[in-house]
Amino acid sequence: MEPSSVKSLSGPALSLQEHAAIARAKRSNFYVIISVAALLIVLAGFSRTYVVPMASGTFAGRPLVHIHGALYFCWIILFIVQPTLARTRNIKLHRKLGVAGFILAGAMLVIGISVAITGARLNSPVLMVGGLQPKQFLLIPITDMILFATFLALSLVNLKKPETHKRLMVLATVALLPAAFGRLLPMLGIGMPLVILLFQESIVLIAIARELIMKGKVHPVYLWGGSLMLVVHFVRFPLAATAWWTAIGDWLIQ
């Protein structure tokens, strides 16, 4: 037997690093908890504009919107299932669903950008936020997609580094949540941009605080990834109002 790996009777050999990651996941519910929190944020955020109207049969939208909603909902459910499988040591199924997840993510990127551009082209009132017109606000969902794709690609590169991989998957999913937060917080009477920004980063901030408390240090993924996300979220609204982006928005919605 190779000293760097342990043979599983039910599947391929796992490295000692992978076994250690599995053991840590089994002892902690943290990643399951934050995945469920992400689901609740999405359901609450889209409750008025999609969930309740769909349940009551009063939602009128293009088929592309329904496909978009279904794909993103499947991602959030997968985000719950995957850490649950890791925690219960069902790594074989975890890996199989991971392949399906990357295929799903590809479809999400295509549909997500298509819905954003179509909404801007139709001057959707949903995209009139913070004084921005739809073609200006288009920068927001596009940067969400860029962040999502970036963290997802890096997580694929780091499949053999479980501690890095799972944190990148958290960042990829958090990158999808601003749309839900942007709807939820105004419903709660929270409209200050800086406060909304803080809530958007809340899951990453909680993860960082947990690591500081439990380990006394923060994993580099959360440091550089969280910083990148914060900078993008902070600068994109003022950037969206510039003539430079307006010109790009005009070109995209032609």
PDB file of N, CA, C and O in Angstrom, residues 152-183:
ATOM      1  N   LEU A 152     -15.257  28.914  -9.369  1.00  0.00           N
ATOM      2  CA  LEU A 152     -15.580  27.556  -9.805  1.00  0.00           C
ATOM      3  C   LEU A 152     -14.411  26.928 -10.552  1.00  0.00           C
ATOM      4  O   LEU A 152     -14.056  25.763 -10.318  1.00  0.00           O
ATOM      5  N   ALA A 153     -13.801  27.686 -11.454  1.00  0.00           N
ATOM      6  CA  ALA A 153     -12.655  27.170 -12.212  1.00  0.00           C
ATOM      7  C   ALA A 153     -11.504  26.820 -11.275  1.00  0.00           C
ATOM      8  O   ALA A 153     -10.853  25.773 -11.427  1.00  0.00           O
ATOM      9  N   LEU A 154     -11.259  27.670 -10.292  1.00  0.00           N
ATOM     10  CA  LEU A 154     -10.180  27.403  -9.341  1.00  0.00           C
ATOM     11  C   LEU A 154     -10.498  26.192  -8.461  1.00  0.00           C
ATOM     12  O   LEU A 154      -9.593  25.441  -8.086  1.00  0.00           O
ATOM     13  N   SER A 155     -11.775  26.003  -8.146  1.00  0.00           N
ATOM     14  CA  SER A 155     -12.148  24.823  -7.356  1.00  0.00           C
ATOM     15  C   SER A 155     -11.927  23.549  -8.157  1.00  0.00           C
ATOM     16  O   SER A 155     -11.564  22.508  -7.595  1.00  0.00           O
ATOM     17  N   LEU A 156     -12.136  23.616  -9.476  1.00  0.00           N
ATOM     18  CA  LEU A 156     -11.890  22.463 -10.334  1.00  0.00           C
ATOM     19  C   LEU A 156     -10.400  22.131 -10.368  1.00  0.00           C
ATOM     20  O   LEU A 156     -10.009  20.961 -10.326  1.00  0.00           O
ATOM     21  N   VAL A 157      -9.577  23.163 -10.430  1.00  0.00           N
ATOM     22  CA  VAL A 157      -8.121  22.959 -10.435  1.00  0.00           C
ATOM     23  C   VAL A 157      -7.644  22.343  -9.122  1.00  0.00           C
ATOM     24  O   VAL A 157      -6.656  21.605  -9.087  1.00  0.00           O
ATOM     25  N   ASN A 158      -8.376  22.632  -8.037  1.00  0.00           N
ATOM     26  CA  ASN A 158      -7.952  22.191  -6.703  1.00  0.00           C
ATOM     27  C   ASN A 158      -8.786  21.034  -6.149  1.00  0.00           C
ATOM     28  O   ASN A 158      -8.965  20.914  -4.934  1.00  0.00           O
ATOM     29  N   LEU A 159      -9.254  20.169  -7.045  1.00  0.00           N
ATOM     30  CA  LEU A 159     -10.057  19.033  -6.600  1.00  0.00           C
ATOM     31  C   LEU A 159      -9.306  18.122  -5.631  1.00  0.00           C
ATOM     32  O   LEU A 159      -9.911  17.515  -4.748  1.00  0.00           O
ATOM     33  N   LYS A 160      -7.997  18.019  -5.786  1.00  0.00           N
ATOM     34  CA  LYS A 160      -7.200  17.150  -4.921  1.00  0.00           C
ATOM     35  C   LYS A 160      -6.755  17.840  -3.637  1.00  0.00           C
ATOM     36  O   LYS A 160      -5.990  17.257  -2.859  1.00  0.00           O
ATOM     37  N   LYS A 161      -7.218  19.059  -3.443  1.00  0.00           N
ATOM     38  CA  LYS A 161      -6.927  19.789  -2.203  1.00  0.00           C
ATOM     39  C   LYS A 161      -8.265  20.134  -1.550  1.00  0.00           C
ATOM     40  O   LYS A 161      -8.792  21.236  -1.726  1.00  0.00           O
ATOM     41  N   PRO A 162      -8.846  19.208  -0.803  1.00  0.00           N
ATOM     42  CA  PRO A 162     -10.204  19.377  -0.278  1.00  0.00           C
ATOM     43  C   PRO A 162     -10.415  20.660   0.526  1.00  0.00           C
ATOM     44  O   PRO A 162     -11.466  21.292   0.415  1.00  0.00           O
ATOM     45  N   GLU A 163      -9.428  21.036   1.329  1.00  0.00           N
ATOM     46  CA  GLU A 163      -9.596  22.231   2.157  1.00  0.00           C
ATOM     47  C   GLU A 163      -9.694  23.495   1.311  1.00  0.00           C
ATOM     48  O   GLU A 163     -10.418  24.439   1.643  1.00  0.00           O
ATOM     49  N   THR A 164      -8.949  23.515   0.204  1.00  0.00           N
ATOM     50  CA  THR A 164      -9.018  24.645  -0.728  1.00  0.00           C
ATOM     51  C   THR A 164     -10.284  24.567  -1.565  1.00  0.00           C
ATOM     52  O   THR A 164     -10.991  25.561  -1.738  1.00  0.00           O
ATOM     53  N   HIS A 165     -10.570  23.377  -2.059  1.00  0.00           N
ATOM     54  CA  HIS A 165     -11.719  23.162  -2.948  1.00  0.00           C
ATOM     55  C   HIS A 165     -13.035  23.585  -2.294  1.00  0.00           C
ATOM     56  O   HIS A 165     -13.832  24.312  -2.887  1.00  0.00           O
ATOM     57  N   LYS A 166     -13.266  23.139  -1.059  1.00  0.00           N
ATOM     58  CA  LYS A 166     -14.562  23.413  -0.449  1.00  0.00           C
ATOM     59  C   LYS A 166     -14.748  24.898  -0.143  1.00  0.00           C
ATOM     60  O   LYS A 166     -15.873  25.425  -0.235  1.00  0.00           O
ATOM     61  N   ARG A 167     -13.655  25.594   0.170  1.00  0.00           N
ATOM     62  CA  ARG A 167     -13.767  27.034   0.424  1.00  0.00           C
ATOM     63  C   ARG A 167     -14.035  27.799  -0.870  1.00  0.00           C
ATOM     64  O   ARG A 167     -14.777  28.784  -0.872  1.00  0.00           O
ATOM     65  N   LEU A 168     -13.446  27.331  -1.953  1.00  0.00           N
ATOM     66  CA  LEU A 168     -13.716  27.963  -3.246  1.00  0.00           C
ATOM     67  C   LEU A 168     -15.169  27.738  -3.669  1.00  0.00           C
ATOM     68  O   LEU A 168     -15.787  28.620  -4.276  1.00  0.00           O
ATOM     69  N   MET A 169     -15.714  26.588  -3.318  1.00  0.00           N
ATOM     70  CA  MET A 169     -17.122  26.329  -3.630  1.00  0.00           C
ATOM     71  C   MET A 169     -18.043  27.233  -2.802  1.00  0.00           C
ATOM     72  O   MET A 169     -19.086  27.682  -3.284  1.00  0.00           O
ATOM     73  N   VAL A 170     -17.648  27.513  -1.578  1.00  0.00           N
ATOM     74  CA  VAL A 170     -18.408  28.468  -0.763  1.00  0.00           C
ATOM     75  C   VAL A 170     -18.394  29.839  -1.419  1.00  0.00           C
ATOM     76  O   VAL A 170     -19.437  30.492  -1.571  1.00  0.00           O
ATOM     77  N   LEU A 171     -17.224  30.290  -1.840  1.00  0.00           N
ATOM     78  CA  LEU A 171     -17.108  31.596  -2.480  1.00  0.00           C
ATOM     79  C   LEU A 171     -17.903  31.645  -3.776  1.00  0.00           C
ATOM     80  O   LEU A 171     -18.545  32.659  -4.092  1.00  0.00           O
ATOM     81  N   ALA A 172     -17.870  30.563  -4.558  1.00  0.00           N
ATOM     82  CA  ALA A 172     -18.629  30.520  -5.807  1.00  0.00           C
ATOM     83  C   ALA A 172     -20.115  30.678  -5.542  1.00  0.00           C
ATOM     84  O   ALA A 172     -20.813  31.415  -6.259  1.00  0.00           O
ATOM     85  N   THR A 173     -20.615  30.029  -4.504  1.00  0.00           N
ATOM     86  CA  THR A 173     -22.043  30.121  -4.192  1.00  0.00           C
ATOM     87  C   THR A 173     -22.399  31.480  -3.616  1.00  0.00           C
ATOM     88  O   THR A 173     -23.439  32.048  -3.959  1.00  0.00           O
ATOM     89  N   VAL A 174     -21.541  32.012  -2.760  1.00  0.00           N
ATOM     90  CA  VAL A 174     -21.786  33.350  -2.201  1.00  0.00           C
ATOM     91  C   VAL A 174     -21.841  34.384  -3.323  1.00  0.00           C
ATOM     92  O   VAL A 174     -22.605  35.365  -3.250  1.00  0.00           O
ATOM     93  N   ALA A 175     -21.075  34.171  -4.383  1.00  0.00           N
ATOM     94  CA  ALA A 175     -21.075  35.100  -5.517  1.00  0.00           C
ATOM     95  C   ALA A 175     -22.434  35.162  -6.215  1.00  0.00           C
ATOM     96  O   ALA A 175     -22.719  36.123  -6.930  1.00  0.00           O
ATOM     97  N   LEU A 176     -23.282  34.151  -5.977  1.00  0.00           N
ATOM     98  CA  LEU A 176     -24.610  34.114  -6.595  1.00  0.00           C
ATOM     99  C   LEU A 176     -25.681  34.784  -5.731  1.00  0.00           C
ATOM    100  O   LEU A 176     -26.806  34.976  -6.201  1.00  0.00           O
ATOM    101  N   LEU A 177     -25.358  35.133  -4.498  1.00  0.00           N
ATOM    102  CA  LEU A 177     -26.377  35.581  -3.543  1.00  0.00           C
ATOM    103  C   LEU A 177     -26.725  37.072  -3.561  1.00  0.00           C
ATOM    104  O   LEU A 177     -27.752  37.443  -2.983  1.00  0.00           O
ATOM    105  N   PRO A 178     -25.934  37.963  -4.155  1.00  0.00           N
ATOM    106  CA  PRO A 178     -26.306  39.382  -4.112  1.00  0.00           C
ATOM    107  C   PRO A 178     -27.715  39.679  -4.631  1.00  0.00           C
ATOM    108  O   PRO A 178     -28.385  40.570  -4.114  1.00  0.00           O
ATOM    109  N   ALA A 179     -28.172  38.956  -5.650  1.00  0.00           N
ATOM    110  CA  ALA A 179     -29.520  39.199  -6.171  1.00  0.00           C
ATOM    111  C   ALA A 179     -30.574  38.911  -5.108  1.00  0.00           C
ATOM    112  O   ALA A 179     -31.566  39.649  -4.974  1.00  0.00           O
ATOM    113  N   ALA A 180     -30.359  37.849  -4.323  1.00  0.00           N
ATOM    114  CA  ALA A 180     -31.302  37.516  -3.251  1.00  0.00           C
ATOM    115  C   ALA A 180     -31.223  38.539  -2.123  1.00  0.00           C
ATOM    116  O   ALA A 180     -32.252  39.013  -1.618  1.00  0.00           O
ATOM    117  N   PHE A 181     -29.993  38.900  -1.719  1.00  0.00           N
ATOM    118  CA  PHE A 181     -29.829  39.911  -0.679  1.00  0.00           C
ATOM    119  C   PHE A 181     -30.413  41.250  -1.131  1.00  0.00           C
ATOM    120  O   PHE A 181     -31.018  41.976  -0.331  1.00  0.00           O
ATOM    121  N   GLY A 182     -30.223  41.584  -2.405  1.00  0.00           N
ATOM    122  CA  GLY A 182     -30.709  42.858  -2.922  1.00  0.00           C
ATOM    123  C   GLY A 182     -32.219  42.981  -2.888  1.00  0.00           C
ATOM    124  O   GLY A 182     -32.756  44.097  -2.895  1.00  0.00           O
ATOM    125  N   ARG A 183     -32.907  41.842  -2.870  1.00  0.00           N
ATOM    126  CA  ARG A 183     -34.367  41.853  -2.747  1.00  0.00           C
ATOM    127  C   ARG A 183     -34.822  41.709  -1.307  1.00  0.00           C
ATOM    128  O   ARG A 183     -35.808  42.307  -0.897  1.00  0.00           O
TER     129      ARG A 183
END
